[in-house]
mmCIF file of C-alpha atoms and ligand atoms in Angstrom:
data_model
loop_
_atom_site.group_PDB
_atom_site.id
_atom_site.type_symbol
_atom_site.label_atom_id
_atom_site.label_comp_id
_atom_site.label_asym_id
_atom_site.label_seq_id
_atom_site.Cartn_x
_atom_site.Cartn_y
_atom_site.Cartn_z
ATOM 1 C CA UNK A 1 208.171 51.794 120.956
ATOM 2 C CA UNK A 2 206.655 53.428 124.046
ATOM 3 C CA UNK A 3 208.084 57.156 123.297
ATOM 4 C CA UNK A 4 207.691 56.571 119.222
ATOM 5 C CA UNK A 5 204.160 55.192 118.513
ATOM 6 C CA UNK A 6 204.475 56.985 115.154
ATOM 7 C CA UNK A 7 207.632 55.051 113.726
ATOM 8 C CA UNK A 8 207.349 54.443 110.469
ATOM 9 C CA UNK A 9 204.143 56.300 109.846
ATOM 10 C CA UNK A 10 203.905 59.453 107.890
ATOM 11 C CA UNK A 11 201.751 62.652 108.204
ATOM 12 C CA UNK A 12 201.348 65.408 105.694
ATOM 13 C CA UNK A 13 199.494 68.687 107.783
ATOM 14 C CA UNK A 14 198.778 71.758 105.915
ATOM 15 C CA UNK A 15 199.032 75.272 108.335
ATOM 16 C CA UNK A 16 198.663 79.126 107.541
ATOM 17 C CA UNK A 17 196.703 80.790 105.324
ATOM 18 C CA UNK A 18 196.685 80.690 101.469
ATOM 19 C CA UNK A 19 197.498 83.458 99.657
ATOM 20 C CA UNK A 20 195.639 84.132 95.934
ATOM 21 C CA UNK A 21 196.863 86.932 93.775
ATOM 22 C CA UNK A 22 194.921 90.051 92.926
ATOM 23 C CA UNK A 23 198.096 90.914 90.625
ATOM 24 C CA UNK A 24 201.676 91.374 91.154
ATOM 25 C CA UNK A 25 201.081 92.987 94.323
ATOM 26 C CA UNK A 26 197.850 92.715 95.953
ATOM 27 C CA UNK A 27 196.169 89.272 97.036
ATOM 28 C CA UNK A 28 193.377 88.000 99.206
ATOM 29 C CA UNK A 29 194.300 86.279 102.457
ATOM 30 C CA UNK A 30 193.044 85.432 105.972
ATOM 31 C CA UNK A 31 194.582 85.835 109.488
ATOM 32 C CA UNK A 32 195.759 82.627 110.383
ATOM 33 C CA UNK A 33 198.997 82.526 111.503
ATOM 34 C CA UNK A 34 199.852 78.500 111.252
ATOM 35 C CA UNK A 35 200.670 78.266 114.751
ATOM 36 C CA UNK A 36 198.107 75.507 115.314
ATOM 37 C CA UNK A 37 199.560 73.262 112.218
ATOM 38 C CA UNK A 38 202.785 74.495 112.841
ATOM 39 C CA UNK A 39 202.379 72.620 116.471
ATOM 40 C CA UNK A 40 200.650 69.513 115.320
ATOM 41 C CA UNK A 41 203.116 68.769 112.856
ATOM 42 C CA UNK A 42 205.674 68.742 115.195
ATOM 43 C CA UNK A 43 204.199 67.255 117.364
ATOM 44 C CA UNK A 44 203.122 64.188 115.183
ATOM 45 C CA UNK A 45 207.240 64.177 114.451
ATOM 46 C CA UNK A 46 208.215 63.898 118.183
ATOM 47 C CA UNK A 47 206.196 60.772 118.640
ATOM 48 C CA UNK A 48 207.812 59.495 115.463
ATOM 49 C CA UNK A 49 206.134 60.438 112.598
ATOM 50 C CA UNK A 50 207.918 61.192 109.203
ATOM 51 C CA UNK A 51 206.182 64.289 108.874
ATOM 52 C CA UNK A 52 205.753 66.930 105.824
ATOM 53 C CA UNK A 53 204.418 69.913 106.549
ATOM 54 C CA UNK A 54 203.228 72.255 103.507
ATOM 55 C CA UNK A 55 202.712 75.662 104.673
ATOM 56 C CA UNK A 56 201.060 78.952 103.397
ATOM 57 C CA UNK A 57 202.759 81.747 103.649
ATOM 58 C CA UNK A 58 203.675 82.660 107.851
ATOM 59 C CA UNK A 59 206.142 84.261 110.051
ATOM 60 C CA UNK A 60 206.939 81.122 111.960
ATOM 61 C CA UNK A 61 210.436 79.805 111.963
ATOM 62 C CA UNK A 62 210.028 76.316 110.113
ATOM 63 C CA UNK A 63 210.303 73.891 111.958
ATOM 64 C CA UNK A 64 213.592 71.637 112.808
ATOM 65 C CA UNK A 65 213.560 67.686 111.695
ATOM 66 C CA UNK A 66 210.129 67.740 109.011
ATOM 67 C CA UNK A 67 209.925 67.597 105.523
ATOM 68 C CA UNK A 68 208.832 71.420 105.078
ATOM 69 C CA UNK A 69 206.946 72.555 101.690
ATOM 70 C CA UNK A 70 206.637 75.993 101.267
ATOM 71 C CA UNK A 71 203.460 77.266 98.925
ATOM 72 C CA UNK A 72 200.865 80.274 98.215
ATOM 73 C CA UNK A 73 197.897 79.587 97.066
ATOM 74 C CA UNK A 74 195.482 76.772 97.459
ATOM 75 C CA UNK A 75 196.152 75.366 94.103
ATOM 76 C CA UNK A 76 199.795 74.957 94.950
ATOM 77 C CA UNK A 77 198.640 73.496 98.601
ATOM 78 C CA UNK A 78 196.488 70.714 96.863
ATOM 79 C CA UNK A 79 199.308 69.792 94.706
ATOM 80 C CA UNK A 80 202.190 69.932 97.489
ATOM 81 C CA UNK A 81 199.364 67.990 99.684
ATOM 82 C CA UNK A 82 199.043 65.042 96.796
ATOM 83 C CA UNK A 83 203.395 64.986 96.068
ATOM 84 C CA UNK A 84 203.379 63.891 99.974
ATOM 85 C CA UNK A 85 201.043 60.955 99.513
ATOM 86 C CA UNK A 86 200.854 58.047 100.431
ATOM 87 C CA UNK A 87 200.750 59.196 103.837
ATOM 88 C CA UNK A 88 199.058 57.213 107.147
ATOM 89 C CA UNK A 89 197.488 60.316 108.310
ATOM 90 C CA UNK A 90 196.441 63.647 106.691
ATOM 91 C CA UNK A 91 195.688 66.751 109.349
ATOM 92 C CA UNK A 92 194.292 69.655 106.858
ATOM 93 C CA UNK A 93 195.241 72.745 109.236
ATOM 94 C CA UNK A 94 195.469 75.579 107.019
ATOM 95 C CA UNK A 95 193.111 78.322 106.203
ATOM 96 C CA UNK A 96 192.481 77.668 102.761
ATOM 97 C CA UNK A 97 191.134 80.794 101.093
ATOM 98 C CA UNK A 98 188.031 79.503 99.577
ATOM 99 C CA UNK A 99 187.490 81.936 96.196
ATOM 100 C CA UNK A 100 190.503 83.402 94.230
ATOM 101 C CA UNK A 101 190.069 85.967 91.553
ATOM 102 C CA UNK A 102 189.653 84.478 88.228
ATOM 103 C CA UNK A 103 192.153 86.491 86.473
ATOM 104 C CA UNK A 104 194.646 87.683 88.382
ATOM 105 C CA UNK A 105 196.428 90.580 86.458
ATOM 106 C CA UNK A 106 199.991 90.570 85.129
ATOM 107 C CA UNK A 107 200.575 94.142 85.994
ATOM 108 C CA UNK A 108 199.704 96.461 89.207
ATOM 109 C CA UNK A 109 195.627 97.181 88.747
ATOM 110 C CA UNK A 110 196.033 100.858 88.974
ATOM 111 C CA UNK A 111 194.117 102.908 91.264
ATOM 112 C CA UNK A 112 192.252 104.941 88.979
ATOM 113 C CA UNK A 113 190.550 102.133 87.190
ATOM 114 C CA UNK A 114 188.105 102.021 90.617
ATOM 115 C CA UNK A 115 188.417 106.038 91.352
ATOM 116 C CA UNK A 116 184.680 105.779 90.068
ATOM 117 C CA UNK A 117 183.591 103.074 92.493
ATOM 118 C CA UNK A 118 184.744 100.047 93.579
ATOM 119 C CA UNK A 119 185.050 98.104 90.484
ATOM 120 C CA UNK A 120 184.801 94.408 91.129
ATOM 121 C CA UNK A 121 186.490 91.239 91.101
ATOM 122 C CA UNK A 122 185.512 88.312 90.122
ATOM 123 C CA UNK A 123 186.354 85.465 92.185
ATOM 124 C CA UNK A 124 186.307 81.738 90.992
ATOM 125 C CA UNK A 125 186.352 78.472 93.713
ATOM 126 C CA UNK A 126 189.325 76.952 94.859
ATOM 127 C CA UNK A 127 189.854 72.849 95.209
ATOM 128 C CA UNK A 128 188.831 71.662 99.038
ATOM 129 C CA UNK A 129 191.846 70.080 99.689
ATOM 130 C CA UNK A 130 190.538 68.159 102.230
ATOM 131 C CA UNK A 131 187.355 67.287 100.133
ATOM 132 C CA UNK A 132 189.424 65.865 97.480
ATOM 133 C CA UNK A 133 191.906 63.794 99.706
ATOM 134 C CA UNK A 134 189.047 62.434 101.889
ATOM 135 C CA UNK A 135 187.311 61.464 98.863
ATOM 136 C CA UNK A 136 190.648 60.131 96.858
ATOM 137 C CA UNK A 137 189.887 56.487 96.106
ATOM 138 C CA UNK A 138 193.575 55.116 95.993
ATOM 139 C CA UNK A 139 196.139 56.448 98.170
ATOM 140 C CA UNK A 140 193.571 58.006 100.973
ATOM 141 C CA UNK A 141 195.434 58.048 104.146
ATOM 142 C CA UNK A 142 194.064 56.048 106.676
ATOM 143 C CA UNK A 143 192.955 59.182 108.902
ATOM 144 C CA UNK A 144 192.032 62.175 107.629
ATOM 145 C CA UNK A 145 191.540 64.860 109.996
ATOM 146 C CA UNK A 146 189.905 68.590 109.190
ATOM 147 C CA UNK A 147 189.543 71.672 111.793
ATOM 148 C CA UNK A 148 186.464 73.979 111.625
ATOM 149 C CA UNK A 149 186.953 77.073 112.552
ATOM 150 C CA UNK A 150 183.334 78.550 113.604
ATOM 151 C CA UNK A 151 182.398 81.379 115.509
ATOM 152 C CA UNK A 152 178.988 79.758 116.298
ATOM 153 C CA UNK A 153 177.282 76.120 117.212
ATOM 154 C CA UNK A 154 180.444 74.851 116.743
ATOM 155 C CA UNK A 155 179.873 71.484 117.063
ATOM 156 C CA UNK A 156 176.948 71.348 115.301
ATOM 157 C CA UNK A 157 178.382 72.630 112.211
ATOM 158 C CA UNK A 158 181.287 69.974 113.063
ATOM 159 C CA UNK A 159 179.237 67.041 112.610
ATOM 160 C CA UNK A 160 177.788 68.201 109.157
ATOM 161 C CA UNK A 161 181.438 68.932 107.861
ATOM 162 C CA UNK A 162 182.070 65.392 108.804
ATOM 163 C CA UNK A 163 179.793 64.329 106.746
ATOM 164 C CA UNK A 164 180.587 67.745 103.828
ATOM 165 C CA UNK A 165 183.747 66.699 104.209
ATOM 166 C CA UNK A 166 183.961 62.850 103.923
ATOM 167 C CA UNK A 167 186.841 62.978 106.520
ATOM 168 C CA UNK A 168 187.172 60.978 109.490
ATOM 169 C CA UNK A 169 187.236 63.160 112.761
ATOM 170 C CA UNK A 170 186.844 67.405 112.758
ATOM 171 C CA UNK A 171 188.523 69.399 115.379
ATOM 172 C CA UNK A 172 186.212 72.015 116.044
ATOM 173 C CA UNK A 173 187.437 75.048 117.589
ATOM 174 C CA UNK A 174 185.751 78.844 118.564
ATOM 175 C CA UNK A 175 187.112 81.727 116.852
ATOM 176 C CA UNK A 176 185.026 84.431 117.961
ATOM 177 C CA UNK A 177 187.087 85.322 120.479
ATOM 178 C CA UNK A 178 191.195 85.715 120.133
ATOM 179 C CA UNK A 179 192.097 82.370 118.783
ATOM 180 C CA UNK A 180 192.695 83.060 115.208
ATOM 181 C CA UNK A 181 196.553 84.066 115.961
ATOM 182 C CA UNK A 182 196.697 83.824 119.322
ATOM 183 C CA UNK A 183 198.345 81.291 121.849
ATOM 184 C CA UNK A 184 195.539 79.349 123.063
ATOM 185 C CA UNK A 185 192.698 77.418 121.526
ATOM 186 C CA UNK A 186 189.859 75.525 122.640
ATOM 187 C CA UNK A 187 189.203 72.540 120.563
ATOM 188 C CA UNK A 188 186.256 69.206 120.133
ATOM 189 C CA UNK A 189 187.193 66.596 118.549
ATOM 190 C CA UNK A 190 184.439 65.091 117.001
ATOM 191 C CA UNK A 191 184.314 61.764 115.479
ATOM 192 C CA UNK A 192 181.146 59.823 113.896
ATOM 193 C CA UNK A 193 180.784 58.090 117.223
ATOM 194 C CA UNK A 194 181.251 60.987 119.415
ATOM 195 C CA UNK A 195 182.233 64.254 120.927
ATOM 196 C CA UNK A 196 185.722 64.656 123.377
ATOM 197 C CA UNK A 197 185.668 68.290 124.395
ATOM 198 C CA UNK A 198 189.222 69.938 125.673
ATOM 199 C CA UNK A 199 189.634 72.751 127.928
ATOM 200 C CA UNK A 200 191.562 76.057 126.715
ATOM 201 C CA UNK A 201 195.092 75.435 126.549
ATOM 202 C CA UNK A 202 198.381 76.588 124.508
ATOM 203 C CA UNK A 203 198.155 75.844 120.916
ATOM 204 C CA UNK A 204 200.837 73.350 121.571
ATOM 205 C CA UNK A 205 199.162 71.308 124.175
ATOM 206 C CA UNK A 206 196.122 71.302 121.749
ATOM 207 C CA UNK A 207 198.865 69.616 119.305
ATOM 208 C CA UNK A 208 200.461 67.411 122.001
ATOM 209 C CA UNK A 209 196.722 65.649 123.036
ATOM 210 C CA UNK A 210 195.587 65.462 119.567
ATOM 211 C CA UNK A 211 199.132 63.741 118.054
ATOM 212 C CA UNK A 212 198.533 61.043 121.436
ATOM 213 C CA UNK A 213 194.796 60.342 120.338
ATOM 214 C CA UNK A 214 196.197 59.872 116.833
ATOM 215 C CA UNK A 215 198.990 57.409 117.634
ATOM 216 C CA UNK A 216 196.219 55.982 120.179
ATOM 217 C CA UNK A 217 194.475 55.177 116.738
ATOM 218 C CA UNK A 218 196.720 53.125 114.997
ATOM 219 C CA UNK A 219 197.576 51.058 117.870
ATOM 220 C CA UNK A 220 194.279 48.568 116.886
HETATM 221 O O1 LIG B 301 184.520 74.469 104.853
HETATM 222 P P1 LIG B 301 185.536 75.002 105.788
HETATM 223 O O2 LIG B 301 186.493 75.967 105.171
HETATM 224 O O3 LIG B 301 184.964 75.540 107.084
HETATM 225 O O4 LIG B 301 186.378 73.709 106.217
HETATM 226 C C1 LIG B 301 187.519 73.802 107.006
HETATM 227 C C2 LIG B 301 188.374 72.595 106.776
HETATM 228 O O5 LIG B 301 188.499 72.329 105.393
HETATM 229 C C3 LIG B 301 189.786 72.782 107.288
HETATM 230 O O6 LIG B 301 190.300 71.519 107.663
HETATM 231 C C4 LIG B 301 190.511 73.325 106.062
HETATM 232 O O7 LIG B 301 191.888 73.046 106.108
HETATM 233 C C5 LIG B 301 189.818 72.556 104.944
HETATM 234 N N1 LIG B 301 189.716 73.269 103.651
HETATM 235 C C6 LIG B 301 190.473 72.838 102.576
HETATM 236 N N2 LIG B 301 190.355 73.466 101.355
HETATM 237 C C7 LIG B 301 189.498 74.489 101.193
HETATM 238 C C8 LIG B 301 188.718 74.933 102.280
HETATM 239 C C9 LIG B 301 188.857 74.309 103.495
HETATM 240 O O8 LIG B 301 191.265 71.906 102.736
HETATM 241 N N3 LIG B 301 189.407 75.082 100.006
#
């Protein structure tokens, strides 16, 4: 149908940040605020997508008429991300924290453990969820989409995560200026065979084109 070129497809999109615990009440995090994902997810579900969205920790509302997964930290992401295959299409959104510590303690670190200095933490690699499902040899959804969020030669760095990555197409956006939060973004979507470049818009135009070039893709 015309106004649902998504029936009967599914999507999982990841959005926010992760969250990775320093103990009980400290953790590491980033500034996203899942707006972007938040968008694209529903925006994949008004064409007709049966969408699930697993989100970091935000202050959005969730959204109506999705399958909505709430998690923390990456770990939990990767897992939430793999419960919601198979899926059609996978758009990996969030800003994964890329290091957690590697013990996280069971009680508050106190403050005069580091009077002396800083003390230091040791921080262990988390899974690349988008790594792993672009590389998953059963169950890979047919499109796999990442974003890379640089503050320099964007699109240069795009085309290697393609690559990195083992996804399909990278949305490459500019956060050196207000994006990270804010309303608008500026996005390329590059794909193996080429570049399409977008002006600055709302974050939810950015969601509207790119949910139209992905239905666009399944129609052949
Ligand atoms: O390598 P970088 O973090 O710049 O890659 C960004 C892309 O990879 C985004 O799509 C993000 O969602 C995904 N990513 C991930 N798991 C990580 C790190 C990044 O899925 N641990």
């Amino acid at each position: 149908p015309i106004d649902a070129p998504l029936a009967g497809k599914k999507a999982v999109v990841t959005a926010g940040p992760t969250r990775e615990a320093l103990d009980p009440v400290r953790y590491i995090s980033n500034h996203s605020s899942g707006r972007q994902g938040y968008a694209i997810a529903s925006a994949l579900s008004r064409l007709g997508a049966d969408v699930t969205l697993v989100s970091g920790p935000t202050s959005l509302p969730q959204p109506a008429g999705l399958n909505f997964v709430q998690v923390e930290t990456a770990i939990e992401m990767l897992d939430a991300v793999k419960s919601g295959l198979p899926s059609d299409i996978f758009v990996s959104v969030a800003a994964v924290a890329d290091w957690r510590p590697a013990e996280p303690s069971d009680v508050k670190i106190k403050a005069k453990t580091t009077k002396k200095g800083m003390g230091s933490i040791t921080l262990v690699e988390n899974p690349d969820i988008l790594k792993t499902i672009s590389h998953m040899s059963e169950d890979r959804p047919k499109l796999v989409i990442g974003f890379a969020a640089e503050t320099n030669d964007v699109e240069d760095h795009a085309q290697g995560k393609l690559e990195r990555k083992g996804c399909d197409w990278i949305v490459a956006n500019d956060v050196s200026g207000d994006v990270m939060g804010g309303a608008e973004n500026e996005i390329a979507i590059v794909k193996r065979d080429g570049i399409e470049r977008l002006p600055r818009m709302s974050k939810a135009f950015v969601a509207q084109n790119l949910a139209k070039r992905i239905a666009e893709s399944f129609k052949d």
